[in-house]
């Protein structure tokens, strides 16, 4: 089985459309040629020189990294910083580097936070801060086409049929379809290919309201309530972390838990407003711990630790689509933080 860099990326972008990355982010192909035949793939959190060496050792010429090594733009390549050295090494070794960052953070299905929620066995999960990325189209369809239209949607961008009103004569239905903005091109293509007689009467619009499948963080319920101390123990075991920085126990049992992989202090208020008993994230600063204000337990488990299972997630996404392909999880720990 063979695949090009472009074919591998297509699978990753079906899972996490790049349109869902934050404005400040730089996800996507950072270096390399889309047409290049892929010999092997190494998945990691950070593209470092050691990771590139591991890739080369394994015969991989594509590195799929959660964090983008090039983030703010590069003005020169002299090897003066580790970022410059990594990029130079990737080019020299002919290794393509692809980053899938905040777009992967924001997916409800197969996202960074869904993996954390699975590790903690959270139930009834939902996105903590859903994004307003719904789009909508009102489309007149010949009545006989409604069912085939619905069944073809899955493979063509998905979406949700909100209503289908039959006309007075019964030969036409006004179908109202809601979909993720990142899938708009696929939906447009699908609709155009149907050659509908009344296509000019279709009304495309931005839908108001947040999309439950896309956004920041996740919240859910523990399988059983536990004390603060027991929860921290559970957290350390499940997330394989040696150290949790946390606020004072609130005295209440922990049942509802919000999570956000990586730097998640920006969602603390949302977690409190949704009644979370604990908020599991990373990169909290001293003064941000005060903001818990006795309302919940902040548990900072470390940035790398919170995202380490993302590596397996990416490996699974690629392998399930290319079962005979060599996809390795990086053995090099790229965590720059050490505990003594
Ligand atoms: Zn991160």
mmCIF file of N, CA, C and O in Angstrom, residues 61-108:
data_model
loop_
_atom_site.group_PDB
_atom_site.id
_atom_site.type_symbol
_atom_site.label_atom_id
_atom_site.label_comp_id
_atom_site.label_asym_id
_atom_site.label_seq_id
_atom_site.Cartn_x
_atom_site.Cartn_y
_atom_site.Cartn_z
ATOM 1 N N UNK A 61 9.435 9.454 6.491
ATOM 2 C CA UNK A 61 9.678 10.751 5.852
ATOM 3 C C UNK A 61 8.495 11.708 6.008
ATOM 4 O O UNK A 61 8.364 12.684 5.296
ATOM 5 N N UNK A 62 7.609 11.391 6.986
ATOM 6 C CA UNK A 62 6.540 12.331 7.357
ATOM 7 C C UNK A 62 6.419 12.315 8.884
ATOM 8 O O UNK A 62 6.300 11.253 9.499
ATOM 9 N N UNK A 63 6.481 13.519 9.457
ATOM 10 C CA UNK A 63 6.254 13.664 10.895
ATOM 11 C C UNK A 63 4.935 14.401 11.081
ATOM 12 O O UNK A 63 4.734 15.468 10.507
ATOM 13 N N UNK A 64 4.023 13.793 11.831
ATOM 14 C CA UNK A 64 2.757 14.458 12.157
ATOM 15 C C UNK A 64 2.845 14.871 13.617
ATOM 16 O O UNK A 64 2.984 14.032 14.506
ATOM 17 N N UNK A 65 2.809 16.180 13.828
ATOM 18 C CA UNK A 65 3.073 16.750 15.142
ATOM 19 C C UNK A 65 1.844 17.522 15.615
ATOM 20 O O UNK A 65 1.178 18.170 14.818
ATOM 21 N N UNK A 66 1.546 17.433 16.915
ATOM 22 C CA UNK A 66 0.428 18.223 17.427
ATOM 23 C C UNK A 66 0.807 19.708 17.414
ATOM 24 O O UNK A 66 0.142 20.530 16.806
ATOM 25 N N UNK A 67 1.900 20.071 18.041
ATOM 26 C CA UNK A 67 2.312 21.486 18.061
ATOM 27 C C UNK A 67 3.089 21.843 16.795
ATOM 28 O O UNK A 67 3.969 21.090 16.386
ATOM 29 N N UNK A 68 2.768 22.991 16.189
ATOM 30 C CA UNK A 68 3.528 23.418 15.003
ATOM 31 C C UNK A 68 4.907 23.949 15.401
ATOM 32 O O UNK A 68 4.987 24.825 16.258
ATOM 33 N N UNK A 69 5.940 23.403 14.802
ATOM 34 C CA UNK A 69 7.291 23.883 15.127
ATOM 35 C C UNK A 69 7.483 25.322 14.637
ATOM 36 O O UNK A 69 8.124 26.131 15.291
ATOM 37 N N UNK A 70 6.899 25.643 13.486
ATOM 38 C CA UNK A 70 6.941 27.036 13.023
ATOM 39 C C UNK A 70 5.630 27.673 13.456
ATOM 40 O O UNK A 70 4.563 27.264 13.016
ATOM 41 N N UNK A 71 5.722 28.662 14.342
ATOM 42 C CA UNK A 71 4.499 29.194 14.936
ATOM 43 C C UNK A 71 4.308 30.660 14.570
ATOM 44 O O UNK A 71 3.251 31.068 14.112
ATOM 45 N N UNK A 72 5.355 31.439 14.753
ATOM 46 C CA UNK A 72 5.216 32.883 14.534
ATOM 47 C C UNK A 72 5.843 33.337 13.223
ATOM 48 O O UNK A 72 5.897 34.503 12.925
ATOM 49 N N UNK A 73 6.336 32.446 12.435
ATOM 50 C CA UNK A 73 6.986 32.861 11.191
ATOM 51 C C UNK A 73 8.485 32.904 11.380
ATOM 52 O O UNK A 73 8.976 33.197 12.468
ATOM 53 N N UNK A 74 9.192 32.606 10.328
ATOM 54 C CA UNK A 74 10.651 32.579 10.393
ATOM 55 C C UNK A 74 11.205 33.568 9.384
ATOM 56 O O UNK A 74 10.772 33.593 8.241
ATOM 57 N N UNK A 75 12.159 34.380 9.806
ATOM 58 C CA UNK A 75 12.734 35.347 8.880
ATOM 59 C C UNK A 75 14.091 34.916 8.349
ATOM 60 O O UNK A 75 14.600 35.456 7.397
ATOM 61 N N UNK A 76 14.725 33.997 9.023
ATOM 62 C CA UNK A 76 16.016 33.505 8.549
ATOM 63 C C UNK A 76 16.232 32.081 9.043
ATOM 64 O O UNK A 76 15.598 31.645 10.000
ATOM 65 N N UNK A 77 17.094 31.371 8.357
ATOM 66 C CA UNK A 77 17.409 29.997 8.751
ATOM 67 C C UNK A 77 18.916 29.876 8.894
ATOM 68 O O UNK A 77 19.619 29.561 7.945
ATOM 69 N N UNK A 78 19.398 30.211 10.097
ATOM 70 C CA UNK A 78 20.843 30.175 10.316
ATOM 71 C C UNK A 78 21.235 29.136 11.358
ATOM 72 O O UNK A 78 22.411 28.956 11.637
ATOM 73 N N UNK A 79 20.215 28.520 11.970
ATOM 74 C CA UNK A 79 20.516 27.545 13.013
ATOM 75 C C UNK A 79 20.730 28.183 14.370
ATOM 76 O O UNK A 79 21.197 27.534 15.301
ATOM 77 N N UNK A 80 20.378 29.477 14.507
ATOM 78 C CA UNK A 80 20.614 30.171 15.772
ATOM 79 C C UNK A 80 19.627 29.730 16.854
ATOM 80 O O UNK A 80 19.921 29.823 18.037
ATOM 81 N N UNK A 81 18.429 29.289 16.471
ATOM 82 C CA UNK A 81 17.450 28.833 17.466
ATOM 83 C C UNK A 81 17.095 27.378 17.174
ATOM 84 O O UNK A 81 17.321 26.884 16.072
ATOM 85 N N UNK A 82 16.457 26.733 18.179
ATOM 86 C CA UNK A 82 16.119 25.319 17.958
ATOM 87 C C UNK A 82 15.081 25.194 16.850
ATOM 88 O O UNK A 82 15.095 24.219 16.099
ATOM 89 N N UNK A 83 14.210 26.188 16.714
ATOM 90 C CA UNK A 83 13.189 26.130 15.654
ATOM 91 C C UNK A 83 13.871 26.131 14.282
ATOM 92 O O UNK A 83 13.568 25.309 13.414
ATOM 93 N N UNK A 84 14.815 27.044 14.105
ATOM 94 C CA UNK A 84 15.540 27.107 12.824
ATOM 95 C C UNK A 84 16.277 25.799 12.555
ATOM 96 O O UNK A 84 16.271 25.279 11.441
ATOM 97 N N UNK A 85 16.891 25.264 13.600
ATOM 98 C CA UNK A 85 17.654 24.019 13.406
ATOM 99 C C UNK A 85 16.753 22.850 13.016
ATOM 100 O O UNK A 85 17.097 22.038 12.160
ATOM 101 N N UNK A 86 15.553 22.794 13.638
ATOM 102 C CA UNK A 86 14.627 21.700 13.318
ATOM 103 C C UNK A 86 14.196 21.806 11.857
ATOM 104 O O UNK A 86 14.189 20.811 11.122
ATOM 105 N N UNK A 87 13.834 22.999 11.429
ATOM 106 C CA UNK A 87 13.370 23.172 10.051
ATOM 107 C C UNK A 87 14.498 22.818 9.070
ATOM 108 O O UNK A 87 14.282 22.109 8.082
ATOM 109 N N UNK A 88 15.702 23.291 9.374
ATOM 110 C CA UNK A 88 16.834 22.989 8.484
ATOM 111 C C UNK A 88 17.082 21.485 8.413
ATOM 112 O O UNK A 88 17.318 20.928 7.343
ATOM 113 N N UNK A 89 16.996 20.828 9.571
ATOM 114 C CA UNK A 89 17.235 19.385 9.610
ATOM 115 C C UNK A 89 16.154 18.627 8.831
ATOM 116 O O UNK A 89 16.452 17.664 8.119
ATOM 117 N N UNK A 90 14.890 19.065 8.979
ATOM 118 C CA UNK A 90 13.787 18.396 8.271
ATOM 119 C C UNK A 90 13.997 18.492 6.762
ATOM 120 O O UNK A 90 13.830 17.510 6.028
ATOM 121 N N UNK A 91 14.413 19.666 6.313
ATOM 122 C CA UNK A 91 14.639 19.849 4.878
ATOM 123 C C UNK A 91 15.823 18.998 4.413
ATOM 124 O O UNK A 91 15.764 18.314 3.395
ATOM 125 N N UNK A 92 16.897 19.028 5.210
ATOM 126 C CA UNK A 92 18.090 18.284 4.858
ATOM 127 C C UNK A 92 17.795 16.785 4.782
ATOM 128 O O UNK A 92 18.260 16.084 3.895
ATOM 129 N N UNK A 93 16.972 16.304 5.727
ATOM 130 C CA UNK A 93 16.682 14.862 5.759
ATOM 131 C C UNK A 93 15.475 14.495 4.902
ATOM 132 O O UNK A 93 15.050 13.340 4.906
ATOM 133 N N UNK A 94 14.914 15.494 4.230
ATOM 134 C CA UNK A 94 13.774 15.280 3.345
ATOM 135 C C UNK A 94 12.586 14.668 4.111
ATOM 136 O O UNK A 94 11.981 13.700 3.670
ATOM 137 N N UNK A 95 12.303 15.237 5.273
ATOM 138 C CA UNK A 95 11.173 14.784 6.089
ATOM 139 C C UNK A 95 10.107 15.881 6.082
ATOM 140 O O UNK A 95 10.401 17.036 6.412
ATOM 141 N N UNK A 96 8.904 15.506 5.662
ATOM 142 C CA UNK A 96 7.806 16.476 5.673
ATOM 143 C C UNK A 96 7.274 16.603 7.094
ATOM 144 O O UNK A 96 7.246 15.638 7.851
ATOM 145 N N UNK A 97 6.861 17.819 7.465
ATOM 146 C CA UNK A 97 6.342 18.053 8.819
ATOM 147 C C UNK A 97 4.945 18.665 8.711
ATOM 148 O O UNK A 97 4.756 19.708 8.086
ATOM 149 N N UNK A 98 3.995 17.987 9.339
ATOM 150 C CA UNK A 98 2.607 18.444 9.313
ATOM 151 C C UNK A 98 2.130 18.659 10.745
ATOM 152 O O UNK A 98 2.364 17.817 11.617
ATOM 153 N N UNK A 99 1.450 19.779 10.999
ATOM 154 C CA UNK A 99 0.968 20.070 12.357
ATOM 155 C C UNK A 99 -0.555 20.090 12.399
ATOM 156 O O UNK A 99 -1.211 20.613 11.493
ATOM 157 N N UNK A 100 -1.104 19.512 13.444
ATOM 158 C CA UNK A 100 -2.559 19.449 13.606
ATOM 159 C C UNK A 100 -2.848 19.852 15.051
ATOM 160 O O UNK A 100 -2.801 19.044 15.957
ATOM 161 N N UNK A 101 -3.074 21.115 15.265
ATOM 162 C CA UNK A 101 -3.022 21.690 16.614
ATOM 163 C C UNK A 101 -4.401 22.072 17.142
ATOM 164 O O UNK A 101 -5.178 21.223 17.555
ATOM 165 N N UNK A 102 -4.745 23.384 17.077
ATOM 166 C CA UNK A 102 -6.003 23.810 17.716
ATOM 167 C C UNK A 102 -7.237 23.274 16.989
ATOM 168 O O UNK A 102 -8.312 23.217 17.574
ATOM 169 N N UNK A 103 -7.075 22.885 15.716
ATOM 170 C CA UNK A 103 -8.220 22.255 15.040
ATOM 171 C C UNK A 103 -8.511 20.887 15.664
ATOM 172 O O UNK A 103 -9.673 20.506 15.813
ATOM 173 N N UNK A 104 -7.461 20.184 16.085
ATOM 174 C CA UNK A 104 -7.666 18.893 16.747
ATOM 175 C C UNK A 104 -8.173 19.101 18.185
ATOM 176 O O UNK A 104 -8.951 18.303 18.692
ATOM 177 N N UNK A 105 -7.739 20.218 18.786
ATOM 178 C CA UNK A 105 -8.230 20.546 20.132
ATOM 179 C C UNK A 105 -9.744 20.727 20.123
ATOM 180 O O UNK A 105 -10.407 20.462 21.113
ATOM 181 N N UNK A 106 -10.269 21.247 19.014
ATOM 182 C CA UNK A 106 -11.674 21.665 19.073
ATOM 183 C C UNK A 106 -12.681 20.632 18.579
ATOM 184 O O UNK A 106 -13.865 20.936 18.553
ATOM 185 N N UNK A 107 -12.230 19.428 18.249
ATOM 186 C CA UNK A 107 -13.199 18.453 17.746
ATOM 187 C C UNK A 107 -13.796 17.617 18.885
ATOM 188 O O UNK A 107 -13.082 17.119 19.745
ATOM 189 N N UNK A 108 -15.107 17.460 18.856
ATOM 190 C CA UNK A 108 -15.763 16.610 19.865
ATOM 191 C C UNK A 108 -15.424 15.146 19.615
ATOM 192 O O UNK A 108 -15.150 14.389 20.537
#
